Coordinates of C-alpha atoms and ligand atoms in Angstrom, one line a residue:
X1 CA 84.0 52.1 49.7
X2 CA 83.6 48.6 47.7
X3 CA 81.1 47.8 45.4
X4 CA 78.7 46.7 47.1
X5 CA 78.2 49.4 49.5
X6 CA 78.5 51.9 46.8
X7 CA 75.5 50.2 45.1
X8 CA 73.6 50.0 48.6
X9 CA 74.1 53.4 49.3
X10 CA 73.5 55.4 46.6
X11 CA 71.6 53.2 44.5
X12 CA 68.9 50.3 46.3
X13 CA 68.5 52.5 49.4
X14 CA 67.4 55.3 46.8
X15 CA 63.4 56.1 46.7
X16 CA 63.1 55.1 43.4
X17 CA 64.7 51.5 44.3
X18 CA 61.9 50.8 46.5
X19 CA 58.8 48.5 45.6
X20 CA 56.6 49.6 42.6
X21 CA 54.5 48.8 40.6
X22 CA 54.7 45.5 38.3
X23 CA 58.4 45.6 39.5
X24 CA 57.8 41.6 41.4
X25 CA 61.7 41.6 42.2
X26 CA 64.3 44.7 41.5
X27 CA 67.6 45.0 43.1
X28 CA 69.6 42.2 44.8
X29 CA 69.0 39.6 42.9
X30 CA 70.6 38.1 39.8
X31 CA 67.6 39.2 37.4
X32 CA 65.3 41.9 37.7
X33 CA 61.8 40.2 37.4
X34 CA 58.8 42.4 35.9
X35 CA 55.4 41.5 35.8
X36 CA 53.7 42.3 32.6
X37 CA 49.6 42.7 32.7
X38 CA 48.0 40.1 30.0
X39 CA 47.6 41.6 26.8
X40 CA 50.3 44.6 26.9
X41 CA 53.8 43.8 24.8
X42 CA 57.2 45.0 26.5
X43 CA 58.7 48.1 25.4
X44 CA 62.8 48.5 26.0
X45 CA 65.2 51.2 24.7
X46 CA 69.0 51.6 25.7
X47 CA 71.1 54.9 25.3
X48 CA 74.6 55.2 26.4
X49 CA 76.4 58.5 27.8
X50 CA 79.8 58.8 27.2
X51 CA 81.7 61.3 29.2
X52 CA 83.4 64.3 26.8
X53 CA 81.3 62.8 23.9
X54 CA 77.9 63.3 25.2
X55 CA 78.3 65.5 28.2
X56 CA 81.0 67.4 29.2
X57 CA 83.5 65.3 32.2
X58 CA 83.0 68.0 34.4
X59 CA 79.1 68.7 34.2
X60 CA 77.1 69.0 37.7
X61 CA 76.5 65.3 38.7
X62 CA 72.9 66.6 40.0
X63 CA 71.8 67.5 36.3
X64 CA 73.7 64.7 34.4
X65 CA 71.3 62.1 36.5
X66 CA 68.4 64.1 35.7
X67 CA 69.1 64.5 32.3
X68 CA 70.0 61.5 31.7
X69 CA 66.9 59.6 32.5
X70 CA 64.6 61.6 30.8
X71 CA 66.1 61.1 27.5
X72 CA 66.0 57.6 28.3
X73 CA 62.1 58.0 29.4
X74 CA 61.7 60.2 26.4
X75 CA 61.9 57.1 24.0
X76 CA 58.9 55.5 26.1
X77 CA 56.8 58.2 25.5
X78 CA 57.6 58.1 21.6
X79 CA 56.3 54.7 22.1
X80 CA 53.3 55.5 23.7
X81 CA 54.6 53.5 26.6
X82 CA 53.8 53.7 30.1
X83 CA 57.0 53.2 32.1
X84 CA 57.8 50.8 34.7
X85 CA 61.4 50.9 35.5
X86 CA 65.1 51.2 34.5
X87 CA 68.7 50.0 34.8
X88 CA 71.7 51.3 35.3
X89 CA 75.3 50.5 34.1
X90 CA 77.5 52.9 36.0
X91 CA 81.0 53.0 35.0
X92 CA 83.0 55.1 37.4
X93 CA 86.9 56.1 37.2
X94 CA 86.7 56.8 41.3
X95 CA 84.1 56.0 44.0
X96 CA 82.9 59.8 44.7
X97 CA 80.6 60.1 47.7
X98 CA 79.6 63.7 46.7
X99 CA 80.0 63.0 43.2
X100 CA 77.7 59.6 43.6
X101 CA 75.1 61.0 45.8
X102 CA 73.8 64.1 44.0
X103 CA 73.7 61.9 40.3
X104 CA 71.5 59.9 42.7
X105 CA 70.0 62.4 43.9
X106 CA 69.5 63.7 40.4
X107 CA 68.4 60.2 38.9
X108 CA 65.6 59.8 41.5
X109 CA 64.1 63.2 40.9
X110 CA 63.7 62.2 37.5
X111 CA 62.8 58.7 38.2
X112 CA 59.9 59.5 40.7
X113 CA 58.4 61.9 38.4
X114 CA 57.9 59.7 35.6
X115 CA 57.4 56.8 37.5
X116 CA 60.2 54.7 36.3
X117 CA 61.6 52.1 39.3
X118 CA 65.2 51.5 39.2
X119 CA 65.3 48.3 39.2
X120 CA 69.4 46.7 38.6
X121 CA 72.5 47.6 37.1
X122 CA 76.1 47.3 36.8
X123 CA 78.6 48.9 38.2
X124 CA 82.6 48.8 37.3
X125 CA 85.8 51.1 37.1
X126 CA 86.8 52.9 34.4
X127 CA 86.2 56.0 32.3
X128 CA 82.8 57.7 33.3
X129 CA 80.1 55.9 31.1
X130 CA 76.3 55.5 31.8
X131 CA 74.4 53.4 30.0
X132 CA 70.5 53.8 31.3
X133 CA 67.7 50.8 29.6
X134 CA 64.3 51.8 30.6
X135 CA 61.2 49.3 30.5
X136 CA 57.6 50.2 29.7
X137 CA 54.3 48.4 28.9
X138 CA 51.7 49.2 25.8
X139 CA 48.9 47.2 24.9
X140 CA 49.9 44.9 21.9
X141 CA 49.5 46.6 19.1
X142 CA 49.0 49.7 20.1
X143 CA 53.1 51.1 20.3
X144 CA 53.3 54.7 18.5
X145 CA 56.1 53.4 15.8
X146 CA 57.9 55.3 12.7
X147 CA 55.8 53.6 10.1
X148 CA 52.2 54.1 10.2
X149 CA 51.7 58.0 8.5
X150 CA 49.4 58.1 5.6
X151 CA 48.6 60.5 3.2
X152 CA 46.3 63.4 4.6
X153 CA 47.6 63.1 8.2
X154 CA 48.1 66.3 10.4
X155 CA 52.1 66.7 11.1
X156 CA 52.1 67.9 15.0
X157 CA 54.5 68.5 17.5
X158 CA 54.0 68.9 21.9
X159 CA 55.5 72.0 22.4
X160 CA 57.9 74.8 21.6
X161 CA 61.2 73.4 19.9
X162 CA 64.6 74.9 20.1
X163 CA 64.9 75.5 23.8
X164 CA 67.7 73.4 24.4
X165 CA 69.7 74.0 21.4
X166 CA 69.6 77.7 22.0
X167 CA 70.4 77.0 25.8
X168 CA 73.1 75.1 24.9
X169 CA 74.8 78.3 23.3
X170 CA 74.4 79.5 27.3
X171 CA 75.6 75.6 29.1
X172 CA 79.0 76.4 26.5
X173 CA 79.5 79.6 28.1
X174 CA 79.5 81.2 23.8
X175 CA 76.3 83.7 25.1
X176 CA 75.0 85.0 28.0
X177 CA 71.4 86.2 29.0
X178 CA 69.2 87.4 31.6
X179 CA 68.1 85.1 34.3
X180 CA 64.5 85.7 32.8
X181 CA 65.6 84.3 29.3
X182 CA 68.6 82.0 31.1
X183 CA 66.5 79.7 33.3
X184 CA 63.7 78.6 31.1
X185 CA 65.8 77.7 28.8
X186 CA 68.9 76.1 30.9
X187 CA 65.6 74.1 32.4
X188 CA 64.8 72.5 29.0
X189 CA 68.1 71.5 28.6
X190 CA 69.0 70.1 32.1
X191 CA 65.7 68.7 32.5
X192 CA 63.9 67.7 29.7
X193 CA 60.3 67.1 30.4
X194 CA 59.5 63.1 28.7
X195 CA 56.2 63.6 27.0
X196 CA 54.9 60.3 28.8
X197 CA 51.3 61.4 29.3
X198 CA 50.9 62.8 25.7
X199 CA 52.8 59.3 24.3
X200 CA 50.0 57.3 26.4
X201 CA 47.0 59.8 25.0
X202 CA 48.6 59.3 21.3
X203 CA 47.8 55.8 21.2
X204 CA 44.7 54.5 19.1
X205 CA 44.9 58.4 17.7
X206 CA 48.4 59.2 15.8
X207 CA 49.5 57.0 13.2
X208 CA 53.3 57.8 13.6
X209 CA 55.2 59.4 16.0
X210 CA 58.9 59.6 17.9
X211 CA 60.6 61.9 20.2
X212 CA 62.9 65.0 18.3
X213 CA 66.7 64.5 19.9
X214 CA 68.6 65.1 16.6
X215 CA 66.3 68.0 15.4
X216 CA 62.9 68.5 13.7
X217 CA 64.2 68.3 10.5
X218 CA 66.4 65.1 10.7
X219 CA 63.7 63.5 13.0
X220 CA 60.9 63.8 10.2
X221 CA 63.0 62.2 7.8
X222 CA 62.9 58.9 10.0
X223 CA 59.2 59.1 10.0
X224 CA 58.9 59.7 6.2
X225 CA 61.6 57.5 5.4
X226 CA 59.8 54.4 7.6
X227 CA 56.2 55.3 6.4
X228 CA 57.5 56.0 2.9
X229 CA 55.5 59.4 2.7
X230 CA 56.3 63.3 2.4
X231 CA 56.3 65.6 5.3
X232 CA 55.6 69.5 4.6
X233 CA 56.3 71.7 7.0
X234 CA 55.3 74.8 7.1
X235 CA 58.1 77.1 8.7
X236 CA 55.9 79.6 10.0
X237 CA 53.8 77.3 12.1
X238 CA 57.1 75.8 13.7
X239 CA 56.4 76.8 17.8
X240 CA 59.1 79.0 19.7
X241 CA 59.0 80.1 22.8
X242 CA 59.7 83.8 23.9
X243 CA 62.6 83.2 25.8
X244 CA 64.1 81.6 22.5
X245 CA 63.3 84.6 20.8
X246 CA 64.6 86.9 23.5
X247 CA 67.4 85.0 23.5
X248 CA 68.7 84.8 19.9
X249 CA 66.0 86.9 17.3
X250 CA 63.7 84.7 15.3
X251 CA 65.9 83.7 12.1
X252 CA 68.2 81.8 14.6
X253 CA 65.7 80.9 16.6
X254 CA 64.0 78.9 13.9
X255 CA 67.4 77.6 13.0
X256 CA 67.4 76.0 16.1
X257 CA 63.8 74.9 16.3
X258 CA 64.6 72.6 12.7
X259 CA 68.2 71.8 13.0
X260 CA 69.0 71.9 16.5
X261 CA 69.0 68.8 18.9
X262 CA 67.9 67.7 22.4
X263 CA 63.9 69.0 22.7
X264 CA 62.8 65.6 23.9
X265 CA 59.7 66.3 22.3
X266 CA 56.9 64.1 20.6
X267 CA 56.9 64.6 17.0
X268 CA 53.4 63.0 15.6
X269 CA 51.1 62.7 12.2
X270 CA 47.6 62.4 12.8
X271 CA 44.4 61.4 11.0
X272 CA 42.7 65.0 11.3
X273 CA 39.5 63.1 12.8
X274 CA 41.7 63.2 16.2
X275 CA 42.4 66.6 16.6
X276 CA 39.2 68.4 18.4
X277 CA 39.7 65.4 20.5
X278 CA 42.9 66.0 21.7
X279 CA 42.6 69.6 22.2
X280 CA 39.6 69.4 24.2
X281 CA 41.3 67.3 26.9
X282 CA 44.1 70.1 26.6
X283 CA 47.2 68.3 25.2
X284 CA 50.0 70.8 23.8
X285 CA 49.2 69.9 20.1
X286 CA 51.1 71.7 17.7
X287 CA 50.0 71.5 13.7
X288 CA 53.2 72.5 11.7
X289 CA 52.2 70.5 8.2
X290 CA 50.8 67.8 6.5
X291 CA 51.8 64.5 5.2
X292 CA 51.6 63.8 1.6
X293 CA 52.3 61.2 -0.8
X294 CA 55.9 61.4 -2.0
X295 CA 59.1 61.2 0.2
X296 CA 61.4 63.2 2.3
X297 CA 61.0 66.1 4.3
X298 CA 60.3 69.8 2.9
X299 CA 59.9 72.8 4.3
X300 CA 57.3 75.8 2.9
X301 CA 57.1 79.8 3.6
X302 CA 54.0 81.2 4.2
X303 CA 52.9 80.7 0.3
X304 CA 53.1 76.8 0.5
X305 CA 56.6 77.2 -1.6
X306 CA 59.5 74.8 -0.9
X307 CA 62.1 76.7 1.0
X308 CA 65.8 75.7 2.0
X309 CA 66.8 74.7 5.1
X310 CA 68.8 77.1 6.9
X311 CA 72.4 75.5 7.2
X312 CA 72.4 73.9 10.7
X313 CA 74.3 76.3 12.8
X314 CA 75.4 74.4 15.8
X315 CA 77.0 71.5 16.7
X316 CA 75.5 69.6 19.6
X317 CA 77.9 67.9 22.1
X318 CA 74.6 66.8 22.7
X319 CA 74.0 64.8 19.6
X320 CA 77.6 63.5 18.6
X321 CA 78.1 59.6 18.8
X322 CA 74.2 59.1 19.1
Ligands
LIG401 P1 75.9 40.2 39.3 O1 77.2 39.7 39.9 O2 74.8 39.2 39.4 O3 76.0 40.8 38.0 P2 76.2 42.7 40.7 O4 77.2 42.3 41.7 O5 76.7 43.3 39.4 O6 75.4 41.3 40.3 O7 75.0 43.6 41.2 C1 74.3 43.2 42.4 C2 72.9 43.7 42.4 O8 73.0 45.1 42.3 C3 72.2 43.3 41.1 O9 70.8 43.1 41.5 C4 72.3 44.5 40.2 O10 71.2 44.6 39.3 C5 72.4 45.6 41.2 N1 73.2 46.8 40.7 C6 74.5 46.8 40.4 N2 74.9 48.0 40.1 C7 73.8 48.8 40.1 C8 73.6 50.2 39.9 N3 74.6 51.0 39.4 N4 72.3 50.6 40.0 C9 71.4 49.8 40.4 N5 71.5 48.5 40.7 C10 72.7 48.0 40.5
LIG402 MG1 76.9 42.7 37.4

């Protein structure tokens, strides 16, 4: 199979290589060519996936597609972005039909449900490698960034954290578990759910926010270090889900809810004045703390005093090289 029919095949004939939305030209030609409404700024993020740095060489194709996008698409919803469409730089040591067609199959899954067109690419020999650049659009001025927390803003996060760190202790075979506890969280890791809608329903409302892939903890520190403020957080208010718990009891369970990587998450402050807002039109708002004046991140027990850390337990092939 040459190039070009491997890119026909698997890649333009694939539903999310068909027509879209402010997509004016996508595969085939030298360019891509995007159409931008008037008034809305372009937002672009890259992330590479090395094979046996980032995911294991022999992982299920299916997932790797899957998963791959969606921490691509997770950095548009930090943004407040609403997507528009992606590339993909393939590098492949062999021309796989069945390896090819189910990371297809697993991209376009992903792809259709967060609306992202692939729309180009690159494809060459050599040792498995992905790099993925998705495209968004957000009205000037109105991109969720790292540096706008003040003072008095709420500190929230979208959901339960931990999920896929703990899950990750079942992907590497060290635990096992119940399909009750198992799938839930093997689903958070494989398939990481963008927070896309939430991003687009953040902007005008939080004043800084990103996505948690390296952990709460180290992810807080890029918001207080950019806004130059304090985050507290208080430990007991961190979410966890009960199949975390099942899985590993809560002191490990909050270990991996503020040191572990890979939630895909929205981490947010917000001026208080938003909150009834937001949780009347149901979003999965999350208070854990406060910002203050000051810097750095700390973390408080139940009596607002500081606590340590705990020592972060696991090491992520998930976040090594990122
Ligand atoms: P060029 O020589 O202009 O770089 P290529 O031969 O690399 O073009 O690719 C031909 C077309 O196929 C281009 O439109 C390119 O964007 C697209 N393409 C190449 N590889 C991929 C891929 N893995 N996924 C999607 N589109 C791809
Ligand atoms: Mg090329």
């Amino acid at each position: 199979m040459g190039e070009f029919e491997l890119i026909r095949r698997f890649f333009a004939a694939a539903s999310c290589a068909q027509p879209a939305e402010g997509v004016a030209r996508g595969i085939g030609d030298d360019c891509a060519l995007l159409d931008l409404p008037p008034g809305e700024q372009l937002a672009v993020s890259t992330d590479t996936l090395v094979a046996g740095v980032h995911f294991p060489v022999s992982c299920d194709p299916f997932l790797l597609g899957q998963r791959a996008l969606a921490v691509s698409a997770s950095d548009l919803a930090a943004m407040g972005a609403t997507p528009i469409g992606f590339t993909l730089a393939l590098t492949l040591p062999t021309a796989d039909a069945d390896w090819l067609q189910a990371f297809a199959r697993g991209l376009d899954v992903m792809a259709r449900q967060c609306r992202l067109a692939l729309i180009g690419g690159d494809t060459t020999r050599g040792p498995l490698c992905l790099t993925l650049t998705v495209f968004g659009r957000v009205p000037r001025g109105q991109a969720l960034t790292r540096d706008g927390a003040r003072p008095g803003d709420l500190l929230c996060v979208g959901g339960d954290l931990g999920d896929a760190a703990g899950a990750l202790e079942l992907v590497l075979e060290r635990m096992s578990a119940p399909e009750e506890v198992a799938a839930p969280l093997l689903a958070r890791y494989w398939s990481p759910q963008p927070q896309l809608t939430l991003g687009q329903a953040l902007r005008g409302r939080a004043s800084a926010a990103l996505d948690i892939s390296d952990g709460l903890l180290a992810d807080c520190g890029h918001i207080a270090n950019a806004s130059a403020v304090a985050l507290k957080i208080e430990a007991a208010r961190v979410p966890l889900s009960p199949a975390l718990l099942a899985l590993l009891g809560e002191s490990r369970a909050v270990e991996c809810a503020l040191g572990g990587g890979d939630d895909y998450l929205l981490a947010f402050t917000l001026p208080e004045q938003h909150l009834p807002a937001l949780r009347a039109e149901d979003w999965p708002v999350r208070v854990i703390g406060r910002v203050e004046a000051g810097e750095g991140v700390q973390l408080l027990d139940a009596a607002g005093r500081v606590i340590d850390p705990p020592a972060r337990g696991y090491q992520h092939f998930g976040s090594a090289g990122d």
